[in-house]
Tab-separated table of N, CA and C in Angstrom:
chain	number	residue	atom	x	y	z
A	696	MET	N	-39.439	57.140	80.600
A	696	MET	CA	-39.638	58.737	80.191
A	696	MET	C	-41.049	59.088	80.167
A	697	ALA	N	-41.699	57.703	79.836
A	697	ALA	CA	-42.992	57.828	79.673
A	697	ALA	C	-43.553	57.510	81.110
A	698	LEU	N	-43.260	57.311	82.530
A	698	LEU	CA	-43.629	57.517	83.892
A	698	LEU	C	-43.564	58.485	84.289
A	699	GLN	N	-42.848	59.257	83.613
A	699	GLN	CA	-42.278	60.700	84.301
A	699	GLN	C	-43.284	61.447	83.873
A	700	ALA	N	-43.603	61.340	82.166
A	700	ALA	CA	-44.828	62.187	81.542
A	700	ALA	C	-46.041	61.599	82.322
A	701	LYS	N	-46.473	60.776	82.482
A	701	LYS	CA	-47.349	60.210	83.128
A	701	LYS	C	-47.974	61.064	84.567
A	702	ALA	N	-46.433	60.791	85.558
A	702	ALA	CA	-46.334	61.715	86.813
A	702	ALA	C	-46.614	63.346	86.272
A	703	GLU	N	-46.291	63.733	85.810
A	703	GLU	CA	-46.255	65.043	85.292
A	703	GLU	C	-47.379	65.358	85.246
A	704	LEU	N	-48.316	64.923	84.438
A	704	LEU	CA	-49.857	64.701	84.059
A	704	LEU	C	-50.580	64.464	85.552
A	705	GLU	N	-50.306	63.576	85.981
A	705	GLU	CA	-51.163	63.227	87.162
A	705	GLU	C	-51.182	64.530	88.243
A	706	GLU	N	-50.061	65.306	88.558
A	706	GLU	CA	-49.401	66.541	88.845
A	706	GLU	C	-50.425	67.510	88.464
A	707	ALA	N	-50.428	67.675	87.090
A	707	ALA	CA	-51.233	69.024	86.704
A	707	ALA	C	-52.266	68.928	86.953
A	708	GLN	N	-52.880	67.623	86.741
A	708	GLN	CA	-54.470	67.258	87.058
A	708	GLN	C	-54.971	67.238	88.046
A	709	ARG	N	-54.093	67.230	89.187
A	709	ARG	CA	-54.308	67.326	90.887
A	709	ARG	C	-54.387	69.224	91.245
A	710	LEU	N	-53.566	69.667	90.657
A	710	LEU	CA	-53.045	70.818	90.636
A	710	LEU	C	-54.497	71.848	90.187
A	711	SER	N	-54.721	71.190	89.102
A	711	SER	CA	-55.896	72.127	88.272
A	711	SER	C	-57.315	71.543	89.363
A	712	TYR	N	-57.366	70.060	89.852
A	712	TYR	CA	-58.523	70.127	90.879
A	712	TYR	C	-58.492	70.599	91.682
A	713	GLU	N	-57.077	70.739	92.380
A	713	GLU	CA	-57.172	71.913	93.702
A	713	GLU	C	-57.610	73.078	93.396
A	714	ALA	N	-56.901	73.744	92.471
A	714	ALA	CA	-57.524	74.970	91.941
A	714	ALA	C	-59.023	75.114	92.104
A	715	LYS	N	-59.413	74.347	91.094
A	715	LYS	CA	-61.068	74.527	90.784
A	715	LYS	C	-61.973	74.786	92.417
A	716	GLU	N	-61.583	73.765	92.996
A	716	GLU	CA	-62.440	73.262	94.130
A	716	GLU	C	-62.092	74.495	94.854
A	717	SER	N	-60.584	75.035	95.402
A	717	SER	CA	-60.330	76.584	95.919
A	717	SER	C	-61.253	77.386	95.607
A	718	GLU	N	-61.393	77.641	94.156
A	718	GLU	CA	-62.413	78.625	93.574
A	718	GLU	C	-63.995	78.593	93.742
A	719	ARG	N	-64.425	76.971	93.975
A	719	ARG	CA	-65.875	77.187	93.720
A	719	ARG	C	-66.044	77.150	95.265
A	720	ARG	N	-65.188	77.005	96.289
A	720	ARG	CA	-65.240	77.468	97.771
A	720	ARG	C	-65.367	78.663	98.067
A	721	ARG	N	-64.508	79.257	97.509
A	721	ARG	CA	-64.409	81.144	97.352
A	721	ARG	C	-65.885	81.456	97.007
A	722	ARG	N	-66.418	81.128	96.216
A	722	ARG	CA	-67.593	81.462	95.452
A	722	ARG	C	-68.790	81.045	96.533
A	723	GLU	N	-68.562	79.975	97.106
A	723	GLU	CA	-69.759	79.647	97.999
A	723	GLU	C	-69.343	80.276	98.808
A	724	GLU	N	-68.504	80.884	99.573
A	724	GLU	CA	-68.513	81.708	100.701
A	724	GLU	C	-69.113	83.146	100.664
A	725	GLU	N	-68.212	83.605	98.795
A	725	GLU	CA	-68.883	84.966	98.718
A	725	GLU	C	-70.343	84.614	98.488
A	726	ASP	N	-71.038	83.995	97.566
A	726	ASP	CA	-72.269	83.640	98.167
A	726	ASP	C	-73.070	83.805	99.402
A	727	GLN	N	-72.565	83.239	100.211
A	727	GLN	CA	-73.159	83.220	101.307
A	727	GLN	C	-73.132	84.441	101.986
A	728	ASP	N	-72.210	85.231	102.227
A	728	ASP	CA	-71.906	86.329	102.646
A	728	ASP	C	-72.709	87.225	102.099
A	729	LEU	N	-73.198	87.433	100.911
A	729	LEU	CA	-74.004	88.530	99.898
A	729	LEU	C	-75.410	88.021	100.546
A	730	LEU	N	-75.812	86.506	100.678
A	730	LEU	CA	-76.953	86.191	101.409
A	730	LEU	C	-77.412	86.720	102.717
A	731	LYS	N	-75.979	86.587	103.591
A	731	LYS	CA	-76.318	87.488	105.005
A	731	LYS	C	-76.411	88.731	104.838
A	732	GLN	N	-76.221	89.017	104.025
A	732	GLN	CA	-76.282	91.090	103.789
A	732	GLN	C	-77.487	91.001	103.059
A	733	GLY	N	-78.110	90.312	102.683
A	733	GLY	CA	-79.683	90.425	102.378
A	733	GLY	C	-80.045	90.294	100.707
A	734	SER	N	-78.973	90.220	99.919
A	734	SER	CA	-78.858	90.400	98.840
A	734	SER	C	-79.117	89.022	98.558
A	735	ILE	N	-80.478	88.674	97.247
A	735	ILE	CA	-80.596	87.528	96.360
A	735	ILE	C	-80.065	86.903	95.160
A	736	GLU	N	-78.985	88.070	94.596
A	736	GLU	CA	-78.137	87.962	93.267
A	736	GLU	C	-77.896	86.526	93.423
A	737	PRO	N	-77.236	85.603	94.532
A	737	PRO	CA	-77.004	84.156	94.357
A	737	PRO	C	-77.640	83.493	94.072
A	738	LEU	N	-79.099	83.577	94.364
A	738	LEU	CA	-80.238	83.005	94.101
A	738	LEU	C	-80.701	82.988	92.623
A	739	GLU	N	-80.779	84.389	92.642
A	739	GLU	CA	-80.646	84.808	91.236
A	739	GLU	C	-80.171	83.766	89.810
A	740	ASN	N	-78.690	83.941	90.624
A	740	ASN	CA	-77.773	83.288	89.706
A	740	ASN	C	-78.288	81.527	89.611
A	741	LEU	N	-78.947	81.071	90.309
A	741	LEU	CA	-78.974	79.695	90.558
A	741	LEU	C	-80.352	79.295	89.321
A	742	ASP	N	-81.543	80.501	89.501
A	742	ASP	CA	-82.801	80.427	89.384
A	742	ASP	C	-83.269	81.749	88.415
A	743	GLU	N	-82.984	82.371	87.342
A	743	GLU	CA	-83.570	83.471	86.754
A	743	GLU	C	-84.559	84.171	87.152
A	744	ALA	N	-85.402	82.812	87.026
A	744	ALA	CA	-87.062	83.350	87.271
A	744	ALA	C	-87.471	83.352	88.996
A	745	LEU	N	-86.543	83.124	89.539
A	745	LEU	CA	-87.148	82.917	90.866
A	745	LEU	C	-87.281	84.987	91.088
A	746	ALA	N	-86.279	85.579	91.084
A	746	ALA	CA	-86.734	86.936	91.245
A	746	ALA	C	-87.744	87.739	91.410
A	747	PRO	N	-88.385	87.551	89.738
A	747	PRO	CA	-89.847	88.331	89.443
A	747	PRO	C	-90.929	87.615	90.830
A	748	LYS	N	-90.404	85.843	91.453
A	748	LYS	CA	-91.625	85.179	91.709
A	748	LYS	C	-91.579	85.547	93.152
A	749	LEU	N	-89.922	85.681	93.436
A	749	LEU	CA	-89.936	86.197	94.966
A	749	LEU	C	-90.394	88.041	95.056
A	750	VAL	N	-90.574	88.828	94.177
A	750	VAL	CA	-90.854	90.206	94.333
A	750	VAL	C	-92.541	90.080	94.161
A	751	SER	N	-92.717	89.184	93.596
A	751	SER	CA	-94.717	89.272	93.484
A	751	SER	C	-94.946	88.693	94.427
A	752	GLY	N	-94.047	87.444	95.012
A	752	GLY	CA	-94.575	87.300	96.161
A	752	GLY	C	-94.711	88.425	97.725
A	753	SER	N	-93.827	88.729	97.351
A	753	SER	CA	-93.735	89.690	98.923
A	753	SER	C	-94.639	90.757	98.389
A	754	ARG	N	-94.877	90.982	97.371
A	754	ARG	CA	-96.345	92.314	97.239
A	754	ARG	C	-97.492	91.821	97.339
A	755	MET	N	-97.929	90.123	97.098
A	755	MET	CA	-98.845	89.702	97.468
A	755	MET	C	-99.157	90.091	99.275
A	756	LEU	N	-97.861	89.703	99.901
A	756	LEU	CA	-98.045	89.311	101.044
A	756	LEU	C	-98.175	90.849	101.961
A	757	TRP	N	-97.417	91.938	101.154
A	757	TRP	CA	-97.874	93.405	101.730
A	757	TRP	C	-99.091	93.640	101.220
A	758	ARG	N	-99.898	93.558	100.337
A	758	ARG	CA	-101.346	93.932	100.285
A	758	ARG	C	-102.056	93.215	101.036
A	759	ALA	N	-101.672	91.943	101.016
A	759	ALA	CA	-102.356	90.980	102.133
A	759	ALA	C	-102.357	91.855	103.777
A	760	TRP	N	-101.216	92.303	104.240
A	760	TRP	CA	-100.808	92.872	105.117
A	760	TRP	C	-101.697	94.204	105.385
A	761	LYS	N	-101.416	94.982	104.300
A	761	LYS	CA	-102.301	96.429	104.177
A	761	LYS	C	-104.024	96.257	104.645
A	762	ILE	N	-104.282	94.622	103.925
A	762	ILE	CA	-106.111	94.702	104.024
A	762	ILE	C	-105.985	94.796	105.519
A	763	ARG	N	-105.472	93.947	106.041
A	763	ARG	CA	-105.670	93.727	107.771
A	763	ARG	C	-105.912	94.925	108.246
């Protein structure tokens, strides 16, 4: 009986791992789609301080372009 319990545990662990991997791939594909659409939300999720930096950087570029 102990061997059966061990096999069931290993199967449950394998299924859990596969489910988590599938979810991770789905989220990555979703993030890639958002980035292709121009959203920076996936980047913000990685680094909350990134969005203000991007916005301030784009403002500086806009000002530099207007000065020319």
